[in-house]
């Protein structure tokens, strides 16, 4: 049910008329309308309108007018506005459909006579309602924009003001009356006492230009398709001495063409005015002053007089300064109608959410950069169809895109479809298998000149050749397809459509979370994932694929049913299972949390300390911290709110600094707190330019020094003042140094440090042995074999370990009395579900986790640390 907003209602009495329609006679004997052989002055037009209004009779009626460009339709429309009725303007082809849906009281069919169907009227019409119009691009839908008397009058006045419409102007119609842009041309000229020449001729017809010249046309209006036709008929060579201005709206015109027509106007003595509007705003919302068109051809300009714009955040947009364009002004519709009962509603909207994505230029101009509703998701990526069209179109080549999630349909006129398909794959990283391209000429269009996208989809689907079915087996596709498949894979999992063959996993912002899923998917493509693939350009991965498959066949036959999983990922999955099982009493194996501290340092060095600039590094580290802290704070706050199990210090992750020294339930989240503290301190340290330079110059010495500092806390030489927690910084620094070791003797030295420093830390030999074994495997083993059937399970557990760690405290105690095994399984299931839900809520990829915090991937230390954190908890 739609709720009406407060509004002012006209006083009872005579029906409210739209002022410019009511006052036609004041322009006297000036020529008002030319329609074929009919030529009416304003006084004569007013008489025709009054006579028709008398036929409509008393009471407020719903009057359907099929908005063709002929005198009878115009007179009946104006009569409805004068008599206080509600005009329903529809395309002639859809008059029957809309009439069936709304059952109007009076109907003027195409080429027919006005029929008053009933007396008295049958509809409950709101006092402010004056006009109903199909929304832009409609093909007979019953959804209509409800426009008020004030909407119609205010927009006509505003447009006439910024265009400077004169009573000497003459407009030859190029657009139908049922299209709001075409209707606004009529409104503005009748408001100022100018002449409207009604014609249904196309600008591609020489007869149109004969009429234009004979009637002394001064203004010309067009949508983008109109300018296609103007180019074909040689408009630039025409001599039109009375032409004052040309206006453009109804969709984006290519910036190059905007410049060209602005220059034509400068040479020809007329203005070129780009405008922007929607039916819901009764026509126009913005215009680009003619003198700015050549310098700012991508902009739609400034708000019309009386209107204003606000750019509000849009969740799918990450570009700074870009958001949804919201318009405020007296021309904003009352709301939508979908059925006759809606005609009684008053104002249900106060501002128009355009659905367009926009930004402001430094000069203060509004520039439309995309359409929220013109997005499809291909291979997990949001694809802006408007941007794609603009990027692919060029002089002599028209490209239009449509489709649905998982399928991109492209119509091309003027280029080879296969070439366009390859260009889409190369430039935008979209998988070729999801793109269908076909030659379609001419492009199908609606009556208003806009592209008919439903028909376009049908034509592309029917015209495109059937795509071959690719085999899923490794190596079954042609070698030439492999680079594209790898690029598409990176684009999908990392959210980076800009991936190229020279990109590496780390360059694109890959982290320890996406690393797990990516390595598995790469193994599907390559057979064997080479060492250091995450820093290897895609081009080299694809080039080495055939030799890798050969090695697989010869040397790994005995483990053909195994996958090689990255060691840190396997450790995260194993550690979280050990942590939960130990807590639930299924079995006891301590030390997993401390292994994960080292894993966190290992992945911090690999994924966060890249060759990127200092500012980029800091931004990535900030995201890493947020990826641990935000879900932790949300979960802990929820638990406190519902159970009071923890305290305020837990919510703000400060228990490690200010909590009790004895072990209580408040220490459940010590691992999360430790990681946040470490990452915050390191971010602050590396923010210092001189420290940043030292780390880059001495990549192994730097963490080795930090390791030495950490050992001061481990042996209690320096009192850090934080019981139970910060002494483990030495393990984080150890993992960092392990990632930087490049030779066997460096790894051997670190192993010696490990063996010398871990024993005695806990006084529990089994726990200390587990820690040494786990970190040593991280140091010496790049990957470990995992049964193929379990690789996906291990991947999910590694990716969701933070959420498993956070939630298991509230899960396993409730199931432990039934069976510890059930408690472990329940804890893992709830944690995985929480991770999956968090990924959906943030718009991230399911197997990558929290990547939606930024649509273009950003660092992932937290991810790596996050997982470790859960496992680390004890």
mmCIF file of N, CA, C and O in Angstrom, residues 617-682:
data_model
loop_
_atom_site.group_PDB
_atom_site.id
_atom_site.type_symbol
_atom_site.label_atom_id
_atom_site.label_comp_id
_atom_site.label_asym_id
_atom_site.label_seq_id
_atom_site.Cartn_x
_atom_site.Cartn_y
_atom_site.Cartn_z
ATOM 1 N N UNK A 617 49.880 1.126 0.424
ATOM 2 C CA UNK A 617 50.093 0.131 1.475
ATOM 3 C C UNK A 617 49.274 0.458 2.723
ATOM 4 O O UNK A 617 48.626 -0.412 3.316
ATOM 5 N N UNK A 618 49.317 1.718 3.143
ATOM 6 C CA UNK A 618 48.599 2.111 4.358
ATOM 7 C C UNK A 618 47.103 1.920 4.193
ATOM 8 O O UNK A 618 46.409 1.482 5.116
ATOM 9 N N UNK A 619 46.591 2.257 3.014
ATOM 10 C CA UNK A 619 45.164 2.061 2.781
ATOM 11 C C UNK A 619 44.813 0.587 2.878
ATOM 12 O O UNK A 619 43.805 0.200 3.482
ATOM 13 N N UNK A 620 45.665 -0.260 2.313
ATOM 14 C CA UNK A 620 45.413 -1.690 2.362
ATOM 15 C C UNK A 620 45.496 -2.220 3.792
ATOM 16 O O UNK A 620 44.707 -3.070 4.201
ATOM 17 N N UNK A 621 46.435 -1.702 4.566
ATOM 18 C CA UNK A 621 46.543 -2.135 5.953
ATOM 19 C C UNK A 621 45.321 -1.705 6.761
ATOM 20 O O UNK A 621 44.852 -2.432 7.642
ATOM 21 N N UNK A 622 44.788 -0.520 6.457
ATOM 22 C CA UNK A 622 43.584 -0.064 7.153
ATOM 23 C C UNK A 622 42.407 -0.990 6.855
ATOM 24 O O UNK A 622 41.614 -1.329 7.742
ATOM 25 N N UNK A 623 42.298 -1.411 5.606
ATOM 26 C CA UNK A 623 41.230 -2.336 5.256
ATOM 27 C C UNK A 623 41.431 -3.675 5.955
ATOM 28 O O UNK A 623 40.481 -4.313 6.416
ATOM 29 N N UNK A 624 42.688 -4.109 6.060
ATOM 30 C CA UNK A 624 42.982 -5.366 6.747
ATOM 31 C C UNK A 624 42.507 -5.318 8.189
ATOM 32 O O UNK A 624 41.920 -6.273 8.703
ATOM 33 N N UNK A 625 42.781 -4.217 8.862
ATOM 34 C CA UNK A 625 42.356 -4.054 10.252
ATOM 35 C C UNK A 625 40.841 -4.084 10.345
ATOM 36 O O UNK A 625 40.256 -4.742 11.214
ATOM 37 N N UNK A 626 40.187 -3.363 9.421
ATOM 38 C CA UNK A 626 38.719 -3.315 9.448
ATOM 39 C C UNK A 626 38.122 -4.690 9.220
ATOM 40 O O UNK A 626 37.091 -5.038 9.797
ATOM 41 N N UNK A 627 38.756 -5.509 8.400
ATOM 42 C CA UNK A 627 38.219 -6.822 8.086
ATOM 43 C C UNK A 627 38.254 -7.760 9.288
ATOM 44 O O UNK A 627 37.521 -8.731 9.330
ATOM 45 N N UNK A 628 39.121 -7.454 10.249
ATOM 46 C CA UNK A 628 39.105 -8.215 11.498
ATOM 47 C C UNK A 628 38.177 -7.554 12.502
ATOM 48 O O UNK A 628 37.331 -8.197 13.115
ATOM 49 N N UNK A 629 38.332 -6.246 12.660
ATOM 50 C CA UNK A 629 37.657 -5.552 13.752
ATOM 51 C C UNK A 629 36.153 -5.427 13.548
ATOM 52 O O UNK A 629 35.376 -5.621 14.489
ATOM 53 N N UNK A 630 35.723 -5.098 12.346
ATOM 54 C CA UNK A 630 34.297 -4.813 12.137
ATOM 55 C C UNK A 630 33.411 -6.021 12.430
ATOM 56 O O UNK A 630 32.471 -5.930 13.231
ATOM 57 N N UNK A 631 33.646 -7.196 11.816
ATOM 58 C CA UNK A 631 32.773 -8.328 12.150
ATOM 59 C C UNK A 631 32.896 -8.747 13.605
ATOM 60 O O UNK A 631 31.912 -9.192 14.209
ATOM 61 N N UNK A 632 34.096 -8.583 14.189
ATOM 62 C CA UNK A 632 34.274 -8.952 15.589
ATOM 63 C C UNK A 632 33.444 -8.054 16.494
ATOM 64 O O UNK A 632 32.733 -8.525 17.395
ATOM 65 N N UNK A 633 33.514 -6.766 16.272
ATOM 66 C CA UNK A 633 32.752 -5.824 17.094
ATOM 67 C C UNK A 633 31.252 -6.060 16.949
ATOM 68 O O UNK A 633 30.503 -6.051 17.933
ATOM 69 N N UNK A 634 30.804 -6.291 15.725
ATOM 70 C CA UNK A 634 29.375 -6.510 15.497
ATOM 71 C C UNK A 634 28.897 -7.758 16.228
ATOM 72 O O UNK A 634 27.865 -7.755 16.910
ATOM 73 N N UNK A 635 29.659 -8.833 16.103
ATOM 74 C CA UNK A 635 29.238 -10.083 16.746
ATOM 75 C C UNK A 635 29.263 -9.947 18.276
ATOM 76 O O UNK A 635 28.300 -10.310 18.948
ATOM 77 N N UNK A 636 30.351 -9.434 18.826
ATOM 78 C CA UNK A 636 30.476 -9.329 20.276
ATOM 79 C C UNK A 636 29.409 -8.400 20.845
ATOM 80 O O UNK A 636 28.810 -8.680 21.886
ATOM 81 N N UNK A 637 29.137 -7.300 20.149
ATOM 82 C CA UNK A 637 28.097 -6.381 20.619
ATOM 83 C C UNK A 637 26.742 -7.078 20.643
ATOM 84 O O UNK A 637 25.947 -6.884 21.572
ATOM 85 N N UNK A 638 26.463 -7.882 19.609
ATOM 86 C CA UNK A 638 25.202 -8.616 19.597
ATOM 87 C C UNK A 638 25.086 -9.590 20.755
ATOM 88 O O UNK A 638 24.027 -9.719 21.387
ATOM 89 N N UNK A 639 26.199 -10.291 21.048
ATOM 90 C CA UNK A 639 26.186 -11.233 22.171
ATOM 91 C C UNK A 639 25.986 -10.504 23.489
ATOM 92 O O UNK A 639 25.212 -10.937 24.355
ATOM 93 N N UNK A 640 26.674 -9.376 23.658
ATOM 94 C CA UNK A 640 26.503 -8.590 24.897
ATOM 95 C C UNK A 640 25.068 -8.127 25.036
ATOM 96 O O UNK A 640 24.477 -8.166 26.126
ATOM 97 N N UNK A 641 24.483 -7.682 23.949
ATOM 98 C CA UNK A 641 23.112 -7.181 23.994
ATOM 99 C C UNK A 641 22.122 -8.270 24.377
ATOM 100 O O UNK A 641 21.171 -8.029 25.124
ATOM 101 N N UNK A 642 22.365 -9.484 23.897
ATOM 102 C CA UNK A 642 21.402 -10.567 24.126
ATOM 103 C C UNK A 642 21.686 -11.380 25.385
ATOM 104 O O UNK A 642 20.773 -11.956 25.966
ATOM 105 N N UNK A 643 22.953 -11.456 25.788
ATOM 106 C CA UNK A 643 23.285 -12.372 26.890
ATOM 107 C C UNK A 643 24.011 -11.720 28.064
ATOM 108 O O UNK A 643 24.076 -12.307 29.145
ATOM 109 N N UNK A 644 24.595 -10.549 27.850
ATOM 110 C CA UNK A 644 25.420 -9.915 28.881
ATOM 111 C C UNK A 644 26.597 -10.798 29.293
ATOM 112 O O UNK A 644 27.126 -10.672 30.399
ATOM 113 N N UNK A 645 27.036 -11.688 28.394
ATOM 114 C CA UNK A 645 28.126 -12.601 28.734
ATOM 115 C C UNK A 645 29.461 -11.874 28.844
ATOM 116 O O UNK A 645 30.304 -12.241 29.660
ATOM 117 N N UNK A 646 29.658 -10.844 28.017
ATOM 118 C CA UNK A 646 30.911 -10.114 28.016
ATOM 119 C C UNK A 646 30.659 -8.677 28.486
ATOM 120 O O UNK A 646 29.542 -8.327 28.875
ATOM 121 N N UNK A 647 31.699 -7.859 28.425
ATOM 122 C CA UNK A 647 31.576 -6.493 28.884
ATOM 123 C C UNK A 647 31.895 -5.484 27.799
ATOM 124 O O UNK A 647 32.293 -5.845 26.685
ATOM 125 N N UNK A 648 31.757 -4.199 28.133
ATOM 126 C CA UNK A 648 32.023 -3.141 27.142
ATOM 127 C C UNK A 648 33.433 -3.190 26.572
ATOM 128 O O UNK A 648 33.643 -2.857 25.410
ATOM 129 N N UNK A 649 34.419 -3.599 27.393
ATOM 130 C CA UNK A 649 35.793 -3.667 26.887
ATOM 131 C C UNK A 649 35.923 -4.663 25.751
ATOM 132 O O UNK A 649 36.749 -4.483 24.840
ATOM 133 N N UNK A 650 35.127 -5.739 25.806
ATOM 134 C CA UNK A 650 35.165 -6.714 24.719
ATOM 135 C C UNK A 650 34.642 -6.116 23.421
ATOM 136 O O UNK A 650 35.176 -6.384 22.337
ATOM 137 N N UNK A 651 33.585 -5.315 23.535
ATOM 138 C CA UNK A 651 32.982 -4.740 22.328
ATOM 139 C C UNK A 651 33.988 -3.870 21.584
ATOM 140 O O UNK A 651 34.087 -3.911 20.355
ATOM 141 N N UNK A 652 34.764 -3.086 22.336
ATOM 142 C CA UNK A 652 35.730 -2.182 21.693
ATOM 143 C C UNK A 652 37.110 -2.820 21.570
ATOM 144 O O UNK A 652 38.091 -2.149 21.266
ATOM 145 N N UNK A 653 37.201 -4.140 21.821
ATOM 146 C CA UNK A 653 38.446 -4.902 21.677
ATOM 147 C C UNK A 653 39.564 -4.335 22.550
ATOM 148 O O UNK A 653 40.734 -4.267 22.145
ATOM 149 N N UNK A 654 39.228 -3.959 23.762
ATOM 150 C CA UNK A 654 40.209 -3.375 24.677
ATOM 151 C C UNK A 654 40.433 -4.221 25.924
ATOM 152 O O UNK A 654 41.111 -3.775 26.848
ATOM 153 N N UNK A 655 39.893 -5.426 25.966
ATOM 154 C CA UNK A 655 40.083 -6.244 27.159
ATOM 155 C C UNK A 655 41.554 -6.572 27.382
ATOM 156 O O UNK A 655 42.031 -6.640 28.521
ATOM 157 N N UNK A 656 42.300 -6.765 26.293
ATOM 158 C CA UNK A 656 43.708 -7.080 26.426
ATOM 159 C C UNK A 656 44.506 -5.971 27.063
ATOM 160 O O UNK A 656 45.564 -6.200 27.641
ATOM 161 N N UNK A 657 44.013 -4.717 26.954
ATOM 162 C CA UNK A 657 44.720 -3.584 27.531
ATOM 163 C C UNK A 657 44.242 -3.244 28.938
ATOM 164 O O UNK A 657 45.038 -2.873 29.797
ATOM 165 N N UNK A 658 42.938 -3.372 29.167
ATOM 166 C CA UNK A 658 42.381 -2.885 30.424
ATOM 167 C C UNK A 658 41.578 -3.929 31.188
ATOM 168 O O UNK A 658 41.002 -3.626 32.227
ATOM 169 N N UNK A 659 41.521 -5.172 30.661
ATOM 170 C CA UNK A 659 40.724 -6.204 31.317
ATOM 171 C C UNK A 659 41.438 -6.847 32.493
ATOM 172 O O UNK A 659 42.583 -6.514 32.817
ATOM 173 N N UNK A 660 40.780 -7.799 33.151
ATOM 174 C CA UNK A 660 41.367 -8.482 34.317
ATOM 175 C C UNK A 660 42.586 -9.305 33.914
ATOM 176 O O UNK A 660 42.669 -9.804 32.782
ATOM 177 N N UNK A 661 43.523 -9.459 34.838
ATOM 178 C CA UNK A 661 44.725 -10.224 34.529
ATOM 179 C C UNK A 661 44.490 -11.722 34.597
ATOM 180 O O UNK A 661 45.208 -12.494 33.969
ATOM 181 N N UNK A 662 43.486 -12.150 35.341
ATOM 182 C CA UNK A 662 43.173 -13.575 35.426
ATOM 183 C C UNK A 662 42.348 -14.006 34.213
ATOM 184 O O UNK A 662 41.627 -13.212 33.624
ATOM 185 N N UNK A 663 42.466 -15.311 33.852
ATOM 186 C CA UNK A 663 41.756 -15.824 32.678
ATOM 187 C C UNK A 663 40.276 -16.005 32.991
ATOM 188 O O UNK A 663 39.898 -16.781 33.859
ATOM 189 N N UNK A 664 39.431 -15.242 32.286
ATOM 190 C CA UNK A 664 37.977 -15.337 32.416
ATOM 191 C C UNK A 664 37.386 -15.370 31.017
ATOM 192 O O UNK A 664 38.111 -15.320 30.016
ATOM 193 N N UNK A 665 36.056 -15.440 30.943
ATOM 194 C CA UNK A 665 35.414 -15.472 29.622
ATOM 195 C C UNK A 665 35.677 -14.195 28.828
ATOM 196 O O UNK A 665 35.562 -14.191 27.603
ATOM 197 N N UNK A 666 36.041 -13.105 29.530
ATOM 198 C CA UNK A 666 36.352 -11.868 28.817
ATOM 199 C C UNK A 666 37.574 -12.015 27.901
ATOM 200 O O UNK A 666 37.802 -11.195 27.014
ATOM 201 N N UNK A 667 38.388 -13.068 28.146
ATOM 202 C CA UNK A 667 39.585 -13.289 27.333
ATOM 203 C C UNK A 667 39.325 -14.199 26.130
ATOM 204 O O UNK A 667 40.261 -14.570 25.423
ATOM 205 N N UNK A 668 38.051 -14.522 25.874
ATOM 206 C CA UNK A 668 37.732 -15.396 24.741
ATOM 207 C C UNK A 668 38.274 -14.857 23.414
ATOM 208 O O UNK A 668 38.618 -15.624 22.519
ATOM 209 N N UNK A 669 38.322 -13.551 23.283
ATOM 210 C CA UNK A 669 38.657 -12.959 21.985
ATOM 211 C C UNK A 669 40.065 -12.344 21.989
ATOM 212 O O UNK A 669 40.344 -11.417 21.237
ATOM 213 N N UNK A 670 40.943 -12.907 22.795
ATOM 214 C CA UNK A 670 42.295 -12.355 22.906
ATOM 215 C C UNK A 670 43.023 -12.354 21.561
ATOM 216 O O UNK A 670 43.779 -11.423 21.251
ATOM 217 N N UNK A 671 42.777 -13.382 20.766
ATOM 218 C CA UNK A 671 43.505 -13.478 19.500
ATOM 219 C C UNK A 671 43.136 -12.340 18.549
ATOM 220 O O UNK A 671 43.993 -11.738 17.899
ATOM 221 N N UNK A 672 41.834 -12.019 18.473
ATOM 222 C CA UNK A 672 41.389 -10.899 17.635
ATOM 223 C C UNK A 672 42.043 -9.608 18.108
ATOM 224 O O UNK A 672 42.549 -8.806 17.311
ATOM 225 N N UNK A 673 42.030 -9.408 19.426
ATOM 226 C CA UNK A 673 42.605 -8.187 19.965
ATOM 227 C C UNK A 673 44.091 -8.079 19.649
ATOM 228 O O UNK A 673 44.588 -7.019 19.250
ATOM 229 N N UNK A 674 44.828 -9.175 19.811
ATOM 230 C CA UNK A 674 46.263 -9.164 19.537
ATOM 231 C C UNK A 674 46.528 -8.764 18.089
ATOM 232 O O UNK A 674 47.397 -7.923 17.804
ATOM 233 N N UNK A 675 45.809 -9.365 17.160
ATOM 234 C CA UNK A 675 46.039 -9.047 15.753
ATOM 235 C C UNK A 675 45.744 -7.583 15.453
ATOM 236 O O UNK A 675 46.479 -6.924 14.714
ATOM 237 N N UNK A 676 44.653 -7.071 16.023
ATOM 238 C CA UNK A 676 44.321 -5.659 15.797
ATOM 239 C C UNK A 676 45.422 -4.775 16.363
ATOM 240 O O UNK A 676 45.883 -3.826 15.706
ATOM 241 N N UNK A 677 45.881 -5.051 17.592
ATOM 242 C CA UNK A 677 46.946 -4.241 18.185
ATOM 243 C C UNK A 677 48.199 -4.258 17.309
ATOM 244 O O UNK A 677 48.810 -3.216 17.025
ATOM 245 N N UNK A 678 48.604 -5.460 16.896
ATOM 246 C CA UNK A 678 49.829 -5.584 16.090
ATOM 247 C C UNK A 678 49.700 -4.817 14.780
ATOM 248 O O UNK A 678 50.599 -4.055 14.385
ATOM 249 N N UNK A 679 48.582 -4.994 14.088
ATOM 250 C CA UNK A 679 48.415 -4.359 12.791
ATOM 251 C C UNK A 679 48.319 -2.841 12.900
ATOM 252 O O UNK A 679 48.812 -2.111 12.029
ATOM 253 N N UNK A 680 47.687 -2.355 13.959
ATOM 254 C CA UNK A 680 47.604 -0.900 14.154
ATOM 255 C C UNK A 680 48.991 -0.320 14.404
ATOM 256 O O UNK A 680 49.379 0.702 13.819
ATOM 257 N N UNK A 681 49.764 -0.963 15.265
ATOM 258 C CA UNK A 681 51.111 -0.472 15.561
ATOM 259 C C UNK A 681 51.987 -0.507 14.315
ATOM 260 O O UNK A 681 52.726 0.447 14.028
ATOM 261 N N UNK A 682 51.914 -1.591 13.552
ATOM 262 C CA UNK A 682 52.736 -1.687 12.344
ATOM 263 C C UNK A 682 52.322 -0.657 11.300
ATOM 264 O O UNK A 682 53.175 -0.098 10.598
#
